XYZ file of C-alpha atoms in Angstrom:
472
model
C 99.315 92.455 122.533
C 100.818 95.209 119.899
C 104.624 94.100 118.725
C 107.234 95.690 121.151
C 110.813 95.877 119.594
C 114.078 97.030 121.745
C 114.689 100.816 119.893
C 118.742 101.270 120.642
C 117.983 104.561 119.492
C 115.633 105.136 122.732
C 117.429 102.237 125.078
C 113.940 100.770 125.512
C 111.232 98.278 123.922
C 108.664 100.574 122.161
C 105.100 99.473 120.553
C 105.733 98.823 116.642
C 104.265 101.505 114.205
C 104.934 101.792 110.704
C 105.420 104.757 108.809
C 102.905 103.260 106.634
C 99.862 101.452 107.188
C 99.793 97.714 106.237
C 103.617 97.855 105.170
C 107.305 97.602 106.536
C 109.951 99.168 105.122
C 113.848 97.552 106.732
C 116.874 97.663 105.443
C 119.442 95.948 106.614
C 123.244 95.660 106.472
C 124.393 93.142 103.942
C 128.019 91.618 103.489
C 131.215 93.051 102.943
C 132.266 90.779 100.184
C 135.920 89.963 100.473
C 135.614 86.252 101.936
C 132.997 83.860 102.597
C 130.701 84.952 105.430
C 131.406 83.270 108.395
C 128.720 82.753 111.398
C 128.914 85.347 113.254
C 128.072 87.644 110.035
C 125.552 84.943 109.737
C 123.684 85.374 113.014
C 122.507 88.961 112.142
C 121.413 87.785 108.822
C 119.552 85.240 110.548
C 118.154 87.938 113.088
C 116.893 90.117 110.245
C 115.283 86.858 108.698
C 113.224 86.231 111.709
C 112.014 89.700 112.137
C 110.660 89.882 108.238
C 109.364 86.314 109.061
C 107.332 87.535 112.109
C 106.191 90.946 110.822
C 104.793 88.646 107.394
C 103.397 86.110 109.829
C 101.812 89.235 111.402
C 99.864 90.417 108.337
C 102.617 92.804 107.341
C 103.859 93.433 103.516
C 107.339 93.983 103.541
C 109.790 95.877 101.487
C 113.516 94.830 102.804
C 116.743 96.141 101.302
C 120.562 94.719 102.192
C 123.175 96.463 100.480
C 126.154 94.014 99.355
C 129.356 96.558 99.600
C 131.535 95.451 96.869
C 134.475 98.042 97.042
C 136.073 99.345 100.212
C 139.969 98.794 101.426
C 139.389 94.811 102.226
C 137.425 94.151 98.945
C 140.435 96.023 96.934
C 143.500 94.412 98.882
C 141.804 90.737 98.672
C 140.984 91.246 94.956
C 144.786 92.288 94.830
C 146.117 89.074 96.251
C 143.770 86.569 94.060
C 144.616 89.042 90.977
C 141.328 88.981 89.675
C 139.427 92.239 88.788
C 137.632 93.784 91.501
C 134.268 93.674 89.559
C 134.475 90.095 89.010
C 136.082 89.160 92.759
C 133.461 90.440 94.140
C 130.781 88.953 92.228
C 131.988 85.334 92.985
C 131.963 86.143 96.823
C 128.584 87.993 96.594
C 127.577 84.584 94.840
C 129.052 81.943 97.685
C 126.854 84.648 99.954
C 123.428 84.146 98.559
C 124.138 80.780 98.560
C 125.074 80.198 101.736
C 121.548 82.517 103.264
C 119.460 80.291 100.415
C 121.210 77.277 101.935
C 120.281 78.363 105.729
C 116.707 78.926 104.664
C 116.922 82.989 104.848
C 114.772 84.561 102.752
C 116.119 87.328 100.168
C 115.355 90.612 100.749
C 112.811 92.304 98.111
C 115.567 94.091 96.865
C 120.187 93.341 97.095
C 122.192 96.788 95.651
C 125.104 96.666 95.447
C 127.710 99.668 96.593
C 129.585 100.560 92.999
C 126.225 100.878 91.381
C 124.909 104.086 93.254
C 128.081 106.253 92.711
C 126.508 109.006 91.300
C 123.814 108.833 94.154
C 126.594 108.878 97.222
C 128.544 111.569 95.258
C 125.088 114.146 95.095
C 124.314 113.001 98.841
C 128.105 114.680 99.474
C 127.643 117.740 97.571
C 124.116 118.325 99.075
C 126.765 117.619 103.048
C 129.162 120.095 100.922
C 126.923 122.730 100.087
C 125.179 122.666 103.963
C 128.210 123.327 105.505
C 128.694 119.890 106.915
C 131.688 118.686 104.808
C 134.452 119.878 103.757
C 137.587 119.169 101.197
C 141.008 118.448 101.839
C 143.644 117.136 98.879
C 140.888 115.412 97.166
C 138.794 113.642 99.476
C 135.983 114.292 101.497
C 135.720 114.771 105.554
C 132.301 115.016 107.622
C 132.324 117.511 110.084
C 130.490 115.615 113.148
C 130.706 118.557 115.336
C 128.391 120.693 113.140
C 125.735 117.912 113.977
C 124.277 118.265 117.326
C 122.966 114.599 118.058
C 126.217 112.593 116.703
C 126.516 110.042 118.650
C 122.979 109.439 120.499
C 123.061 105.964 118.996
C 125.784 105.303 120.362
C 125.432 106.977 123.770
C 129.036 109.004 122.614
C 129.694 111.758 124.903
C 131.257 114.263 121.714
C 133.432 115.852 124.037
C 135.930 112.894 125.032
C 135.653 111.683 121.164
C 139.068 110.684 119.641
C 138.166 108.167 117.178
C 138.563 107.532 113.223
C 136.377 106.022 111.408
C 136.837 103.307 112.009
C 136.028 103.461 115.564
C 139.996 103.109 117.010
C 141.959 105.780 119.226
C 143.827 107.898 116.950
C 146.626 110.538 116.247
C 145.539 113.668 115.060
C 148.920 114.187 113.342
C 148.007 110.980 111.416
C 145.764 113.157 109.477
C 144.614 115.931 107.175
C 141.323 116.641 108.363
C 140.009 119.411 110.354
C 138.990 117.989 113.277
C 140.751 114.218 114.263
C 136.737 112.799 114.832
C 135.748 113.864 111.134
C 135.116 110.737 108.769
C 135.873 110.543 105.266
C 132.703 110.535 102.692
C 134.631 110.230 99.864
C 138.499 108.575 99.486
C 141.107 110.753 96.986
C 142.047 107.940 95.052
C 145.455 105.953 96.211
C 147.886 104.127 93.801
C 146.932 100.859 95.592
C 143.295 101.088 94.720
C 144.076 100.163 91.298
C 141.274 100.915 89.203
C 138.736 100.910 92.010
C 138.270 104.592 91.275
C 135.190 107.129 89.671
C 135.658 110.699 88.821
C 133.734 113.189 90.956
C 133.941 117.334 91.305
C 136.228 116.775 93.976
C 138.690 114.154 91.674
C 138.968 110.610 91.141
C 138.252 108.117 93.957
C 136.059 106.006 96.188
C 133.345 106.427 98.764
C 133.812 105.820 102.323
C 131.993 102.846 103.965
C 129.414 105.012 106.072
C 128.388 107.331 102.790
C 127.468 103.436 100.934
C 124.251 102.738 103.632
C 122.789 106.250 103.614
C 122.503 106.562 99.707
C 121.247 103.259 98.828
C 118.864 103.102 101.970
C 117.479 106.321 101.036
C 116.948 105.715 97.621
C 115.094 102.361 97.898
C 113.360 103.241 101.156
C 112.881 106.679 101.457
C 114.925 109.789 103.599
C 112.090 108.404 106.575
C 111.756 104.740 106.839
C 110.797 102.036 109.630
C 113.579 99.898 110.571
C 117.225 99.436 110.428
C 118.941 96.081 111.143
C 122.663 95.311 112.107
C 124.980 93.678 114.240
C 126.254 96.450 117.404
C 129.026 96.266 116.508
C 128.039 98.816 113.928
C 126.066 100.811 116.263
C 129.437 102.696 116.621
C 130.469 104.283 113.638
C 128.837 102.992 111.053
C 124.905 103.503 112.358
C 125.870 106.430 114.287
C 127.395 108.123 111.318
C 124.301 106.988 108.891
C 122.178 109.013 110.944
C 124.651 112.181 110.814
C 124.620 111.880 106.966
C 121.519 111.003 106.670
C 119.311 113.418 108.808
C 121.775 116.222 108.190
C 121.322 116.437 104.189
C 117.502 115.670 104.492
C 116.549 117.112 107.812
C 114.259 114.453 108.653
C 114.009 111.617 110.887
C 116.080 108.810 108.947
C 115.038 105.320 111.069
C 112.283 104.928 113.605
C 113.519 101.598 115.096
C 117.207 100.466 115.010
C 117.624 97.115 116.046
C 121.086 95.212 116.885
C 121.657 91.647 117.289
C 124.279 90.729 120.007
C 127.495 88.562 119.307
C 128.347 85.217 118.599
C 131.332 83.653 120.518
C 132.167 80.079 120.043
C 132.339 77.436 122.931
C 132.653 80.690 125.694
C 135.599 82.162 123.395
C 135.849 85.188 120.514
C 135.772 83.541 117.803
C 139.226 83.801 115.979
C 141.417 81.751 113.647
C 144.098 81.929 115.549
C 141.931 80.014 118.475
C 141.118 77.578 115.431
C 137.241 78.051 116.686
C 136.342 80.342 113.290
C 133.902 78.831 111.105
C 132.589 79.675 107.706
C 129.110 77.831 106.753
C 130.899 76.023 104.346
C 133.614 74.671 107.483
C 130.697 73.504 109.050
C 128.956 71.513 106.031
C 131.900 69.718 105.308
C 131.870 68.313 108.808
C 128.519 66.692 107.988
C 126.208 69.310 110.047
C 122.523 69.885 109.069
C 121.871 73.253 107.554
C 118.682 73.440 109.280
C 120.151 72.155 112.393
C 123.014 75.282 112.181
C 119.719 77.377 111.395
C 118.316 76.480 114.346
C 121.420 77.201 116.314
C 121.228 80.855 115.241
C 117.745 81.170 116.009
C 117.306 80.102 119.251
C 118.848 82.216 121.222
C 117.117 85.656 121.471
C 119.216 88.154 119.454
C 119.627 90.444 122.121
C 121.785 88.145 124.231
C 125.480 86.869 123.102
C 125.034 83.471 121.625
C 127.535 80.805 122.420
C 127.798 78.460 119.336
C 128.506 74.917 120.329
C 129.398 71.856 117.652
C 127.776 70.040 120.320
C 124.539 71.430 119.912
C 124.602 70.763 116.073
C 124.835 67.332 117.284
C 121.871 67.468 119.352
C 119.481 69.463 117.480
C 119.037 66.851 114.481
C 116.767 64.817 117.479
C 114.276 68.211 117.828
C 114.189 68.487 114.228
C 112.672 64.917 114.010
C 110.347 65.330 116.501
C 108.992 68.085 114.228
C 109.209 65.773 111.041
C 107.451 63.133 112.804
C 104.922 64.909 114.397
C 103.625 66.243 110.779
C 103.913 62.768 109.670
C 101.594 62.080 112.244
C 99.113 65.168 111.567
C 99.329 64.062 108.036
C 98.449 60.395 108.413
C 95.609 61.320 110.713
C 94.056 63.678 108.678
C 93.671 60.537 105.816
C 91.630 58.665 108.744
C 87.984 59.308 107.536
C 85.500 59.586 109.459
C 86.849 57.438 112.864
C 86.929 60.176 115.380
C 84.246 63.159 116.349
C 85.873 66.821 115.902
C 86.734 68.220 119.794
C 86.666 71.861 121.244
C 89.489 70.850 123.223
C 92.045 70.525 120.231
C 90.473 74.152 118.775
C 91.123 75.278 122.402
C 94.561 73.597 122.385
C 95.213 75.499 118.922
C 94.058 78.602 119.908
C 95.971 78.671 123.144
C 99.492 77.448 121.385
C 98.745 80.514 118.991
C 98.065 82.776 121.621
C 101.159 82.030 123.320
C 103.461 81.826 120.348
C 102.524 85.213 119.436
C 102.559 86.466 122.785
C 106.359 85.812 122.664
C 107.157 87.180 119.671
C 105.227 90.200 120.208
C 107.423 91.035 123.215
C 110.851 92.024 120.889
C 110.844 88.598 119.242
C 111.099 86.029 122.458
C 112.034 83.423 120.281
C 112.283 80.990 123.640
C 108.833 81.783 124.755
C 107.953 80.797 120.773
C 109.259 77.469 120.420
C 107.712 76.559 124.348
C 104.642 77.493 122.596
C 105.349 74.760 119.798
C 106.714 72.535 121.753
C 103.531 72.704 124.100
C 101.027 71.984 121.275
C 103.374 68.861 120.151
C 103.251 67.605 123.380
C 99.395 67.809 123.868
C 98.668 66.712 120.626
C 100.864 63.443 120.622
C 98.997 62.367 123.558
C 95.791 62.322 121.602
C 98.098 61.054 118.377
C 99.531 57.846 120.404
C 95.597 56.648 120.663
C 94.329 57.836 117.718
C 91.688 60.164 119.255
C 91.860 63.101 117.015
C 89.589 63.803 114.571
C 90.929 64.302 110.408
C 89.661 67.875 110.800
C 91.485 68.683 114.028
C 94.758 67.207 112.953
C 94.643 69.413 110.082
C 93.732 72.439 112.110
C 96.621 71.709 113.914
C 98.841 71.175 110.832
C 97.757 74.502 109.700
C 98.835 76.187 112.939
C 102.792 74.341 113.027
C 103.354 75.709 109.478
C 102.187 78.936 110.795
C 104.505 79.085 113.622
C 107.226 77.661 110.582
C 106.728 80.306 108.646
C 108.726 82.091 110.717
C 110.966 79.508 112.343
C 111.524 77.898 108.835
C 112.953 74.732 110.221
C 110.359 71.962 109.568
C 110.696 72.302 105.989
C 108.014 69.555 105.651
C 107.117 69.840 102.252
C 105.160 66.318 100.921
C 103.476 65.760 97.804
C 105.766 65.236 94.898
C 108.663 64.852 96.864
C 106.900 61.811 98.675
C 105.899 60.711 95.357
C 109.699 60.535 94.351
C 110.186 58.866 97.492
C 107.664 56.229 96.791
C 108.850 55.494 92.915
C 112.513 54.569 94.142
C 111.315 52.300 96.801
C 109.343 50.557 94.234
C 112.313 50.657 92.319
C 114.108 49.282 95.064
C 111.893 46.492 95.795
C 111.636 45.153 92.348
C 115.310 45.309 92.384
C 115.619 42.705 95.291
C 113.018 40.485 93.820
C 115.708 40.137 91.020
C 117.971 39.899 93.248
C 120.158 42.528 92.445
C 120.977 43.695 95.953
C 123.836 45.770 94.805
C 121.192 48.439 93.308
C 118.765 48.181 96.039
C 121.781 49.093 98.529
C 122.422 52.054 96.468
C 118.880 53.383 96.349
C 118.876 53.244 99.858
C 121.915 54.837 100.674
C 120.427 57.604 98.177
C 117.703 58.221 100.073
C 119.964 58.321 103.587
C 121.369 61.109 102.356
C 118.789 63.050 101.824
C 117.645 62.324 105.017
C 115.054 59.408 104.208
C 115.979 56.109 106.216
C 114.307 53.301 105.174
C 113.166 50.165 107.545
C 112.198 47.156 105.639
C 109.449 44.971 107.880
C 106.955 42.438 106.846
C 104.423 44.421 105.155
C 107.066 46.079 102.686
C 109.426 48.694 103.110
C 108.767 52.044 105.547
C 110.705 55.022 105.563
C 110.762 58.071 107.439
C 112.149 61.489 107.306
C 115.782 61.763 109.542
C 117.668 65.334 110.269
């Protein structure tokens, strides 16, 4: 089965082609950075993590690009209030934001740009609008004229007609403005008093591009004017996608994206997440209440992006106890595979393999059924412990069987079962432990295992020495 993605752009799940052979080109909406990220930013990160995961898992090479969009009217009023320069502001929160995607187990995109270093590329992508016809000038900054582009708003499914919207996708007042026509965006901002010195000198005067002007430039330059796949949450469909594509196609006259994808909300315990409803939470809100990483990763995974998510605290508390079973179970695969020579090799577990495989990518192939993916998992685990709990699998089959769970991790990236020196670590302080209750010092021997609890190794001490396993 060929991968099938949901196209918003078409309203319907179409049969993956790239552009080019053999290679993927996405780009993908990155962070405003004014504040930490908070979850719901987090679940399209996560969504765009799992699709680069699956198309690498799927023999693709891929070339993904987020932009980071370091100056725009939150990044300049926050910078304001902390009085820090803008430069450096927004630095320290593009920082906390790697750190928080490294922390979740999201890969980094082949390439991060950030929005004040491509000025002089969004300032020729206006001229080249300017000199077309499609923009035009008024006291310094720069409107688009959406009504000179025929498809504005098929993203969106906009009927241009009935259109009264800014930018910023609210009902407006055409007195509120200078612009031609009250549906027009602004590509580039005449600068403001309050911008401080967020400001660059262009032909049309000093000032600062608009948000929409950012994605098109930057995209284009590291992707191409034609490229594969865009990734956001919907609640940019409308403006922000819609007006990429008027930009975008309009200067170049070519197809910009073949496959826009959205990921659907995130609501918290059935509500909007809000402050004021004291149900918003920043990754770092929910570390500090002891919660797994991996277990929050899994949160924002397992629901298929398409639908809302509803993000319980509850869950977190749950999940640790499916994380283990995947720990334990490659604990298992790894102490059968040192079992020379005791057990015959059996088609059935190849057949069991192949079959787990077959269904885990029949799943994902249909637009990334992340549900039907982990059934497939959890069907091989299931199977396999049966053969586990009597020691009737052969060294060879438990490996081929290893091989195929950090397949199907490669993309989920929760099992993070990584032995060798690690274990060897683990093995030197319970040494070091031992030889520190033969002397009796229990005091030290408490502490190295405390240590180890939290990192997630729990030790049980039994006759024949001290055991430990890995906890979530």
């Amino acid at each position: 089965m060929a991968l099938k993605l949901f196209n918003t752009y078409s309203r319907k799940k179409e049969t993956f082609k790239p552009i080019e052979e053999g290679k993927v080109c996405i780009y993908s909406c990155g962070p405003t950075v004014y504040d930490f990220v908070h979850i719901g930013n987090l679940r399209a990160f996560m969504f765009s993590d799992i699709l680069r995961r699956y198309l690498k898992y799927a023999g693709f090479n891929i070339v993904q690009v987020m932009n980071i969009t370091d100056v725009d009217d939150k990044t300049i009023k926050n910078a304001k209030k902390s009085s820090e320069p803008l430069q450096l502001f927004t630095k320290r929160y593009t920082q906390e934001f790697i750190k928080d995607i490294k922390t979740l187990n999201i890969e980094l995109p082949e390439q991060m740009v950030n929005a004040t270093d491509h000025i002089h590329e969004m300032v020729q992508l206006i001229e080249k609008l300017h000199e077309k016809g499609l923009a035009y000038e008024k006291k310094g900054s720069v409107y688009y004229k959406i009504a000179a582009f025929k498809n504005y708003g098929k993203l969106a499914g906009l009927d241009l007609d009935n259109l009264k919207v800014n930018a910023e996708g609210r009902l407006s007042d055409a007195d509120e403005y200078e612009k031609d026509n009250v549906r027009d965006f602004a590509l580039w901002k005449a600068y403001d008093p309050d911008d401080g010195n967020a400001f660059w000198g262009t032909p049309y005067g000093k000032g600062r591009p608009g948000w929409h002007i950012e994605c098109s430039a930057m995209s284009m330059k590291y992707l191409g004017e034609h490229f594969d796949i865009h990734t956001g949450g919907v609640d940019l469909i409308f403006p922000h996608h819609t007006n990429e594509i008027a930009q975008s196609e309009a200067a170049t006259g070519k197809k910009f994206v073949n496959y826009w994808l959205h990921n659907a909300h995130l609501i918290v315990n059935g509500e909007k997440m809000s402050k004021s409803l004291g149900n918003f939470y920043t990754l770092r809100d929910l570390l500090k209440k002891g919660y797994n990483p991996i277990a929050i990763r899994y949160e924002l995974l397992s629901t298929h992006y398409r639908q809302q998510l509803n993000f319980k605290e509850d869950n977190l508390k749950q999940i640790p106890a499916t994380l283990q079973r995947f720990y334990e179970f490659l604990d298992k695969l790894d102490d059968a595979i040192k079992q020379k020579g005791k057990v015959d090799d059996s088609p059935r577990v190849q057949n069991m393999v192949d079959h787990a495989t077959k269904q885990f990518e029949k799943a994902m192939d249909d637009d990334l059924n992340i549900s039907g993916g982990l059934a497939a998992v959890f069907d091989l685990m299931r199977k396999i412990n049966t053969l586990l709990a009597t020691d009737a699998i052969s060294p060879s089959d438990a490996r081929k069987t290893k091989v195929a769970m950090l397949g199907f991790d490669s993309v989920l990236g929760v099992m993070h079962h990584e032995k060798g020196h690690i274990d060897e670590e683990i093995e030197a302080l319970i040494e070091k432990r031992e030889k520190a209750r033969e002397k009796k010092n229990f005091k030290l021997a408490d502490k190295i295992r405390d240590d180890l609890l939290k990192q997630g190794i729990q030790l049980d001490d039994t006759l024949h020495g001290a055991k430990w396993k890995r906890i979530a």
